Short mmCIF file of C-alpha atoms in Angstrom, two decimals:
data_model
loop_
_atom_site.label_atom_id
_atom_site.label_comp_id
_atom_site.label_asym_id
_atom_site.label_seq_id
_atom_site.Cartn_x
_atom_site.Cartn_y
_atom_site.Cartn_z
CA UNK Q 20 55.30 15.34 -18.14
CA UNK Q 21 52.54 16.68 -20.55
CA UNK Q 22 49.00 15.52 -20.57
CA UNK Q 23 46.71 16.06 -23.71
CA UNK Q 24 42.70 15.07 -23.45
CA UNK Q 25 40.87 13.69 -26.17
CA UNK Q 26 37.54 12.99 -26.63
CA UNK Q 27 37.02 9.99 -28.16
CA UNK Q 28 33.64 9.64 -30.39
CA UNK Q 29 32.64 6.48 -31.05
CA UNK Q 30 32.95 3.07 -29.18
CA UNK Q 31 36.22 1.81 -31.40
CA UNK Q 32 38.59 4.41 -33.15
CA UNK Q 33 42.10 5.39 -33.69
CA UNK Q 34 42.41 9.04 -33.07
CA UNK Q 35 45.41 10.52 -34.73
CA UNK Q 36 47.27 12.50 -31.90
CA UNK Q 37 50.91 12.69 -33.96
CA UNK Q 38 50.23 17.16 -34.11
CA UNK Q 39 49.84 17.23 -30.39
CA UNK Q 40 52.52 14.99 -29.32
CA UNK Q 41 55.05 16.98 -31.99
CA UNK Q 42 53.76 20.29 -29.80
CA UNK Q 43 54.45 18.64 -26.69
CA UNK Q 44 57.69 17.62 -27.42
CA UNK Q 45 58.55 20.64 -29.17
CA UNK Q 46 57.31 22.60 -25.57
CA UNK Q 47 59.83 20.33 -23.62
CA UNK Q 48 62.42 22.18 -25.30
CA UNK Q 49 64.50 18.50 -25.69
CA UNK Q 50 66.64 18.30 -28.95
CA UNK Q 51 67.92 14.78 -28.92
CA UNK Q 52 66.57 11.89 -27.13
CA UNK Q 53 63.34 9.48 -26.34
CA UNK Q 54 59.65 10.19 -26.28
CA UNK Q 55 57.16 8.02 -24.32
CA UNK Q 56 53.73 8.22 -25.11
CA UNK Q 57 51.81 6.70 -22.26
CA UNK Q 58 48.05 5.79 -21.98
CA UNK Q 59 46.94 5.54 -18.30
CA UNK Q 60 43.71 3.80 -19.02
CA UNK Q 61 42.95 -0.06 -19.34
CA UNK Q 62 40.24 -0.30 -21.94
CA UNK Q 63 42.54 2.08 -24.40
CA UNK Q 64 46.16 2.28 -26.08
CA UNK Q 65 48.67 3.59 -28.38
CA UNK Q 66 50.27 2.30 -31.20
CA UNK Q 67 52.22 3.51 -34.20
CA UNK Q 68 50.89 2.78 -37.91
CA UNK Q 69 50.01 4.00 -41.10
CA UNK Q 70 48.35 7.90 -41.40
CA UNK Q 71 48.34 8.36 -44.96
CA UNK Q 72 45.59 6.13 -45.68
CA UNK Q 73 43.16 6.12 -43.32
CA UNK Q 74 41.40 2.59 -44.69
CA UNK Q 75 44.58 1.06 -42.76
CA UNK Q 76 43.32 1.93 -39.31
CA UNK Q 77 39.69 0.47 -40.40
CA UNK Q 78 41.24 -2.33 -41.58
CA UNK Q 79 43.24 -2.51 -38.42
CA UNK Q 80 40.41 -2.24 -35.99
CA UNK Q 81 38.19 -4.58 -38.48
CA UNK Q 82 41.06 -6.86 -37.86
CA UNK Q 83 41.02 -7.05 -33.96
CA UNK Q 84 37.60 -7.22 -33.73
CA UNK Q 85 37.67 -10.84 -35.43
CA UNK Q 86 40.93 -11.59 -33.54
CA UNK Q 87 39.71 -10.63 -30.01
CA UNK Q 88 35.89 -11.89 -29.85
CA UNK Q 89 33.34 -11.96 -26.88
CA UNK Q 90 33.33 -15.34 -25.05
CA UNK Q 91 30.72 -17.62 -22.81
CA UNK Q 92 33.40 -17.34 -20.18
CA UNK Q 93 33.92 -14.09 -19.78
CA UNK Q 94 33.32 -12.86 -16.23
CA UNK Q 95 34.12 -9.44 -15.85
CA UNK Q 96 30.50 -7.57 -15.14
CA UNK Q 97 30.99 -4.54 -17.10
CA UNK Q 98 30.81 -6.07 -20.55
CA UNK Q 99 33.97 -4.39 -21.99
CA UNK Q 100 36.68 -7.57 -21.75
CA UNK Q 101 37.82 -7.63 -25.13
CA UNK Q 102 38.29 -3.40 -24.46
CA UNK Q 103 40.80 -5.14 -22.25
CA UNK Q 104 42.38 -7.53 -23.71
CA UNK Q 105 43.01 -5.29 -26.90
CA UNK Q 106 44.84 -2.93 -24.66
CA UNK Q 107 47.06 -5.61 -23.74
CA UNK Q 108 47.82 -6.58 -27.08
CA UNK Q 109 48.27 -3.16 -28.90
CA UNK Q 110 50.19 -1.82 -25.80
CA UNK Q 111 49.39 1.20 -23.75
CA UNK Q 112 53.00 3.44 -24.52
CA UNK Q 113 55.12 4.08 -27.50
CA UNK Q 114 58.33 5.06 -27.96
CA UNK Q 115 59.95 7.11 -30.06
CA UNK Q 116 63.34 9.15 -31.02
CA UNK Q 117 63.88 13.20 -30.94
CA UNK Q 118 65.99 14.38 -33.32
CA UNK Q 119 66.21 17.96 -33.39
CA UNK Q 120 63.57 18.98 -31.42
CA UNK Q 121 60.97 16.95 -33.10
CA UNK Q 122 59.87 13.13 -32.66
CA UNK Q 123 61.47 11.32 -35.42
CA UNK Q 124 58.82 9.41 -37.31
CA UNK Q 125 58.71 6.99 -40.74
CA UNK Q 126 57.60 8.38 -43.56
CA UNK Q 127 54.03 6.46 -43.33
CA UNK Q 128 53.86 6.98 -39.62
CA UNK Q 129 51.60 8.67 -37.68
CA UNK Q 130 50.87 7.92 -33.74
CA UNK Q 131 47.36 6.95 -32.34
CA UNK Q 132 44.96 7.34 -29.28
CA UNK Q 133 43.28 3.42 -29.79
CA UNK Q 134 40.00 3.79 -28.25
CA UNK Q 135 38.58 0.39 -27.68
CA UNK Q 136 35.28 1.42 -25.69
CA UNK Q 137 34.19 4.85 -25.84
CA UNK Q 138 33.04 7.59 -26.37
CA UNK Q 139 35.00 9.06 -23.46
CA UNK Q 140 37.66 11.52 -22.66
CA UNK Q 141 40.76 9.99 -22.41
CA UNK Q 142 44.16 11.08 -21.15
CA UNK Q 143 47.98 10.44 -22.86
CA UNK Q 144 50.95 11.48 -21.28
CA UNK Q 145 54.14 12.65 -23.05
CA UNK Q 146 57.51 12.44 -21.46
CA UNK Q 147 60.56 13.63 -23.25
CA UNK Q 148 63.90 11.90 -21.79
CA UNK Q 149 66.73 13.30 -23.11
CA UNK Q 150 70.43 12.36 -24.42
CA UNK Q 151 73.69 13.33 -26.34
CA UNK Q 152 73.09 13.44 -30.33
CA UNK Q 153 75.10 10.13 -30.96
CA UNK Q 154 73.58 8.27 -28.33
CA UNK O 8 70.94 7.94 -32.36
CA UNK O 9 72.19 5.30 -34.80
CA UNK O 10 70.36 3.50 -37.99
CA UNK O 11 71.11 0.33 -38.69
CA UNK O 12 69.87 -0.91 -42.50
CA UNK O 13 68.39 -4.61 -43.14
CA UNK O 14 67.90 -6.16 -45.97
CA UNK O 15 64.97 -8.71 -45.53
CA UNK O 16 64.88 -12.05 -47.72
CA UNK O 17 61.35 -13.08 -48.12
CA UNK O 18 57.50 -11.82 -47.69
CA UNK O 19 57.39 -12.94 -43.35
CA UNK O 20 60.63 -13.39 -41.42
CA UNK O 21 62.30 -12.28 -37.90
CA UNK O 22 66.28 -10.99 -38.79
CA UNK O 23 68.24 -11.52 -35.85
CA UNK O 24 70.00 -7.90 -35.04
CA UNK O 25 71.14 -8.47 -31.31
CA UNK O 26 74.67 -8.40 -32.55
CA UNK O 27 73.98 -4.53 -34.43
CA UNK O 28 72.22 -3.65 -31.50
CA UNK O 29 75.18 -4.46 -28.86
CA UNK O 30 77.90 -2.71 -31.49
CA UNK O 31 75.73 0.54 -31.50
CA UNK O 32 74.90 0.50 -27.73
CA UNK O 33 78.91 0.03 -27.38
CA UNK O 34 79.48 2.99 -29.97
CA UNK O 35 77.49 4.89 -28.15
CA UNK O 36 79.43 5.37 -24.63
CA UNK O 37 76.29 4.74 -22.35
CA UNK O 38 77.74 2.61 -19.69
CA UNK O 39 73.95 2.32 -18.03
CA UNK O 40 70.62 2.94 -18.80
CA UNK O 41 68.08 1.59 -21.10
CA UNK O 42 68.57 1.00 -25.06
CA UNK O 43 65.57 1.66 -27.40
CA UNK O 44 65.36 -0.27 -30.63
CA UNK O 45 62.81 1.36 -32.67
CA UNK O 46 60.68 0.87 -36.34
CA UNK O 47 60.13 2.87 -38.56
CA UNK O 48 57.77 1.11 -40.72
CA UNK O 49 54.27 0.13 -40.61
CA UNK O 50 54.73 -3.28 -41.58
CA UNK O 51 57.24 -4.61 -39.80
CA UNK O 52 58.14 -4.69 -35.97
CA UNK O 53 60.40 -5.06 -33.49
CA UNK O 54 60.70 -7.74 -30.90
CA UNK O 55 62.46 -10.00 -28.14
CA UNK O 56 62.28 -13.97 -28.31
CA UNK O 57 64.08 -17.08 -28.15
CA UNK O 58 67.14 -17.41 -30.76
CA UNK O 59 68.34 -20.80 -29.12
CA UNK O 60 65.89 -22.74 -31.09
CA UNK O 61 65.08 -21.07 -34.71
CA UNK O 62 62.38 -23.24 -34.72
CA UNK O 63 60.52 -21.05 -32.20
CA UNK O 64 60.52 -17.95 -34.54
CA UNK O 65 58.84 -20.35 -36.83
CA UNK O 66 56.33 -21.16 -34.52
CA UNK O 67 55.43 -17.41 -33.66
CA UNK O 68 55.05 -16.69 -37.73
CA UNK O 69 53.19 -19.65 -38.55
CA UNK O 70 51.08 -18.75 -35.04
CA UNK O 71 49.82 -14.98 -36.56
CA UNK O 72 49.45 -16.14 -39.78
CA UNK O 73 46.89 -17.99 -38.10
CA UNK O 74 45.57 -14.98 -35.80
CA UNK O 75 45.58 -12.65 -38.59
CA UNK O 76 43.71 -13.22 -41.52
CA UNK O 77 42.85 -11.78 -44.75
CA UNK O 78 39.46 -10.12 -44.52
CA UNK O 79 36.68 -9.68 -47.29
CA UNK O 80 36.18 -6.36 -45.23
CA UNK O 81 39.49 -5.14 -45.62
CA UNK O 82 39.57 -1.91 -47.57
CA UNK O 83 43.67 -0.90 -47.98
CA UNK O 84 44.33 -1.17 -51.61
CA UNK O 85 47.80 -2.24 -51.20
CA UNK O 86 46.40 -5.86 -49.93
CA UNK O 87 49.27 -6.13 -47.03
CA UNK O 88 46.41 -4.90 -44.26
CA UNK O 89 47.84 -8.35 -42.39
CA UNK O 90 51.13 -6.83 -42.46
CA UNK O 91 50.38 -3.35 -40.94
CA UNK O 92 47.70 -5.39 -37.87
CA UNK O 93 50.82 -7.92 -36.75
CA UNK O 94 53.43 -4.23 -36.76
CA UNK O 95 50.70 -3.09 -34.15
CA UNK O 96 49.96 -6.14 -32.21
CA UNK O 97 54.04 -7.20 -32.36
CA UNK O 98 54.83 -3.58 -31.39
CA UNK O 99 57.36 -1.28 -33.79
CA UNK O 100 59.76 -0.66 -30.51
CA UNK O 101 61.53 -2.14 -27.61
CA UNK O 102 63.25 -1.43 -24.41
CA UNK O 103 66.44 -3.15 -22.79
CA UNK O 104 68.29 -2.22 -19.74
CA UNK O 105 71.89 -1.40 -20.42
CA UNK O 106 74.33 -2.84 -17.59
CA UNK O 107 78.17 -2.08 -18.17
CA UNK O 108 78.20 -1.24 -21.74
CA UNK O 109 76.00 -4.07 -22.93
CA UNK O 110 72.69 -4.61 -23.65
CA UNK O 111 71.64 -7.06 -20.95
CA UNK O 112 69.34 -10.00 -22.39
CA UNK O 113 68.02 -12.78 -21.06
CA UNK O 114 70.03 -16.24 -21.11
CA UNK O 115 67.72 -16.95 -24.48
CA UNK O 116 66.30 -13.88 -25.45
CA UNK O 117 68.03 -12.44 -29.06
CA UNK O 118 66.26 -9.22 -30.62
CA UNK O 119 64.30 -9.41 -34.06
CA UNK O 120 63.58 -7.22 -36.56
CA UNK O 121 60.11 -9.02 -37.67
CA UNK O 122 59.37 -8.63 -41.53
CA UNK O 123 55.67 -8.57 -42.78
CA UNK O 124 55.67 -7.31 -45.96
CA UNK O 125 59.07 -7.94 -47.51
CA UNK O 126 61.63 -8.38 -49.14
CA UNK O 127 62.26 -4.87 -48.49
CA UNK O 128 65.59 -2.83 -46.81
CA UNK O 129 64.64 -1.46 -43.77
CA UNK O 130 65.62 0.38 -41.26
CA UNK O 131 65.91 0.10 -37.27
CA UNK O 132 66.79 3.39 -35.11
CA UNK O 133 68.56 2.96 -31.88
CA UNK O 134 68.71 5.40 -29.20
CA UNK O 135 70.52 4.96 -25.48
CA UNK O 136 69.58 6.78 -22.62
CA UNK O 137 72.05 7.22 -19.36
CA UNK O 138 70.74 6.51 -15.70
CA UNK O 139 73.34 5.91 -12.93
CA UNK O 140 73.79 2.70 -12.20
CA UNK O 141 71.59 2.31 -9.44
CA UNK O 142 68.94 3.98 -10.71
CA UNK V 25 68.78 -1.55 -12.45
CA UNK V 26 67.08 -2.88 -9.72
CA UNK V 27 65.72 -6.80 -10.39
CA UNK V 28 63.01 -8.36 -8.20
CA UNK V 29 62.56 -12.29 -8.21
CA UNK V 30 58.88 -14.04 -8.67
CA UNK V 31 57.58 -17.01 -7.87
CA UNK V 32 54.71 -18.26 -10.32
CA UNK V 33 52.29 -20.80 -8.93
CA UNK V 34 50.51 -22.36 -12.19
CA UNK V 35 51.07 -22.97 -15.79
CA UNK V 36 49.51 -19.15 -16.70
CA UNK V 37 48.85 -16.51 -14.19
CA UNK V 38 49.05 -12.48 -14.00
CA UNK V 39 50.99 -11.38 -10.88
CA UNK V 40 50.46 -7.87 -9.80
CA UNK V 41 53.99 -6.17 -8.84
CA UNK V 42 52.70 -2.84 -8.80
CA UNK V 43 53.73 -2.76 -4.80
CA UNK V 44 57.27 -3.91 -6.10
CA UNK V 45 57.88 -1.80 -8.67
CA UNK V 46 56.90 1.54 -6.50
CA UNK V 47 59.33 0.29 -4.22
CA UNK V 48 62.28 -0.28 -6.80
CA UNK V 49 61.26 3.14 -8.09
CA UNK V 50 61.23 4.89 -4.52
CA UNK V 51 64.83 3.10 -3.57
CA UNK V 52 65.89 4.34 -7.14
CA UNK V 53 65.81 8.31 -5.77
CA UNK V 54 64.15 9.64 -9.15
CA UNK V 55 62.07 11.91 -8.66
CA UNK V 56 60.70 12.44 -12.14
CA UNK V 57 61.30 10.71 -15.19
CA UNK V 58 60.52 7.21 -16.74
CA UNK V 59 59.82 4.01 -15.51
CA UNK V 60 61.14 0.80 -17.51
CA UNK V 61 59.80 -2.41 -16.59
CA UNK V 62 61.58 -5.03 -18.77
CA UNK V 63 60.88 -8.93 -18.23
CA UNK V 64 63.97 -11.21 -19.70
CA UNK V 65 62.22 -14.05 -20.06
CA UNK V 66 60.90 -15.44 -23.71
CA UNK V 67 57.55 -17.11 -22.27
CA UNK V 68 56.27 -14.27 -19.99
CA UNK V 69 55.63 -10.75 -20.62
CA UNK V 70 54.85 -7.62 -18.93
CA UNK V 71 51.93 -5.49 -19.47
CA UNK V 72 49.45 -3.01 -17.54
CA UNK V 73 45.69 -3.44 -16.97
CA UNK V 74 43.30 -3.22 -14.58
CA UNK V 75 43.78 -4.12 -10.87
CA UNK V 76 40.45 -4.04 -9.11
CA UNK V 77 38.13 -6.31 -10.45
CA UNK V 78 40.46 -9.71 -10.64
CA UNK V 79 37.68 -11.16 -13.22
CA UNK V 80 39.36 -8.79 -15.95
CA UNK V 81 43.01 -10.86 -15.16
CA UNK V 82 40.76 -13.58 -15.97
CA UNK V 83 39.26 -13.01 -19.22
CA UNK V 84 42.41 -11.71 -20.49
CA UNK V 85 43.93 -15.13 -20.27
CA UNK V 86 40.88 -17.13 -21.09
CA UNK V 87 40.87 -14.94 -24.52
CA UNK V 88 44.68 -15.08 -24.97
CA UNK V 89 44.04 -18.97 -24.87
CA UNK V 90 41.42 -18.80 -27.75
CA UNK V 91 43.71 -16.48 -30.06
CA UNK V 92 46.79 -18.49 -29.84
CA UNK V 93 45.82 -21.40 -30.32
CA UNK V 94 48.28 -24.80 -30.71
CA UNK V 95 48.57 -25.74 -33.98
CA UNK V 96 50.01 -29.14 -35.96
CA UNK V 97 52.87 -27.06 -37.89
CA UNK V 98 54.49 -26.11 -34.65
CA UNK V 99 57.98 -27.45 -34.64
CA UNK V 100 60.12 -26.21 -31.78
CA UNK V 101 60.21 -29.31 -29.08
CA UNK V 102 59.19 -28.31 -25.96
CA UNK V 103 55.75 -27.97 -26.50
CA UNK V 104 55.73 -24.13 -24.83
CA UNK V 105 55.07 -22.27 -28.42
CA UNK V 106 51.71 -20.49 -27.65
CA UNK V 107 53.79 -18.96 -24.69
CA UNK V 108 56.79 -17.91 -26.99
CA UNK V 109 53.75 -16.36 -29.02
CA UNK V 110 51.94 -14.65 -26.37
CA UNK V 111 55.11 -13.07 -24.94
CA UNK V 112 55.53 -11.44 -28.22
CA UNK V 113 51.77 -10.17 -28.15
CA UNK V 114 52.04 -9.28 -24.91
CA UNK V 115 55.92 -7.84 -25.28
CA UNK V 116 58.29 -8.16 -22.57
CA UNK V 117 58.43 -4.48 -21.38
CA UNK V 118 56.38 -1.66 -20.06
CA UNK V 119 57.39 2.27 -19.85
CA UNK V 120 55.17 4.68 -17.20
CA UNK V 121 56.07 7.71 -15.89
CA UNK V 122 57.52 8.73 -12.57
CA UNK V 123 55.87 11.49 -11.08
CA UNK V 124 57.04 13.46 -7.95
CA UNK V 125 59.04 9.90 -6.70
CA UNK V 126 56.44 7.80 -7.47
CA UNK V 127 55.24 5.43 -11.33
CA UNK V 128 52.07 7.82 -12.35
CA UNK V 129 49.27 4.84 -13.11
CA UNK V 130 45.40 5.96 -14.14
CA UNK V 131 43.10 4.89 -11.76
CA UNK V 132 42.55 1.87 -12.81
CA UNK V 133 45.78 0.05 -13.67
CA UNK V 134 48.07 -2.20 -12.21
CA UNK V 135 51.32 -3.75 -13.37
CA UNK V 136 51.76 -7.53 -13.73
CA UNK V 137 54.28 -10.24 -14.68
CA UNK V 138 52.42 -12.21 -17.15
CA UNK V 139 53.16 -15.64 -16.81
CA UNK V 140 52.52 -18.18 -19.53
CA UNK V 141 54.33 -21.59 -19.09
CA UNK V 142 54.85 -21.51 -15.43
CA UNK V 143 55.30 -22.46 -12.61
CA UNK V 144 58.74 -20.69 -12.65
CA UNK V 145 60.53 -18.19 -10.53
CA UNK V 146 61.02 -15.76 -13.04
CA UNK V 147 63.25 -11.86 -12.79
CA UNK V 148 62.14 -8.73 -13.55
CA UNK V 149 64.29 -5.67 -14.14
CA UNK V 150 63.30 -2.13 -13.21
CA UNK V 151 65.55 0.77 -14.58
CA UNK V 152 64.61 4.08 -13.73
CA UNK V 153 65.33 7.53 -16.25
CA UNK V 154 65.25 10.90 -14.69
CA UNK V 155 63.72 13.66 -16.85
CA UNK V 156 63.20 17.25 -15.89
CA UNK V 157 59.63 18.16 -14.15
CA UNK V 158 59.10 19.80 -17.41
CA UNK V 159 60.14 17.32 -19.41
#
């Protein structure tokens, strides 16, 4: 397992983290297989999505912001419940194929830190599972 | 890993590909372990649900139309923003266990290729990964 | 693939089956790798949040409630839509890695069975990958 840090800079962004987890994976030396990209944090995520125009992700985050809104009845104390909740619906791992020693993306995708309430420094983990070519 | 190529019919739908995904699993050899189905696009996903009923995959379409809306704020030229939020909150991959050669569902579960921004021909990447059987 | 059985007490409820889970993975004898926890059921999900303030379990649902909301269009017949909905939102699977015999979870997180048209006694498989310590 590989851990990279990010600092995250403001309190909503997607941080583009598709260079580091190609290094990782490239590091774990594994040619064919499956690579998880795993947040351990509850008020973050992951997800996959568009990198070649970066209005996407604003319209993205613009997007959960109206979907996921504060409410009367929240209770939790700390103030950061839809942080939360968007980390349950985005998802807090990834998965994706190595082929060749190098995570196997589409052409429009790039893989994101999701910061839902920063700024902080926040933690992925990469672990490369490997198997045969024609698996 | 093996890509499988669907062609999608309209602008939203969910394709059932459980039947692709057990003839690559079976292809592939791996007697145990866990199958990935995975994305590659940024406007369309990848999920598990009912395919008893069809009407339930009608439900869950009409459902995010409803969650996700077009925004005045939205700034992607391309005007599918909807498309690439519900590839995010759906998720672009999932994970199955596989038990003697099969993918093992549950008694109603089917998998979906989910459509947001067709008709276009996609693709869906499928990668198994051995554990003993008791692992 | 190990599978551990819940009981659900109410219509929507998070259980926590972190405890189980480290168990399955500890009885499993991997040592490092991958942790799938995969949920066959269409109206539940999985997903990881936090564990020690309860009143975030709580706000999560309250908010899932407002975002998927029941609408007149729905057609499917057993009136459980909103659940089909929020299993898909939620997804029905959750990767983490194992570290040194044990799932590696931040500080903060737990693992739950998300129930959302219970009560049930619903399954929940656990399959465990082994990857190198490297890896």
């Amino acid at each position: 397992m590989t851990t990279i840090s990010i600092n995250t800079g403001r309190r909503e962004e997607f941080v583009d983290i598709t260079a580091r987890v190609q290094e990782a994976v490239q590091a774990s030396g594994c040619r064919h297989g499956v690579c998880h990209v795993i947040c351990p944090h509850t008020t973050a995520g992951v997800t996959v999505n568009e990198n070649a125009d970066p209005d996407v992700v604003h319209d993205i985050l613009l997007s959960l912001g109206e979907i996921v809104k504060e409410l009367r009845g929240f209770r939790h104390s700390e103030g950061n419940s839809t942080a939360h909740v968007k980390s349950t619906l985005v998802g807090t791992h990834v998965c994706l194929p190595i082929v060749e020693g190098r995570v196997a993306l589409g052409t429009w995708q790039g893989i994101y830190l999701c910061e839902f309430d920063g700024p902080r420094r926040r933690q992925v983990r990469i672990v490369c599972v490997s198997a045969g070519k024609e698996a």
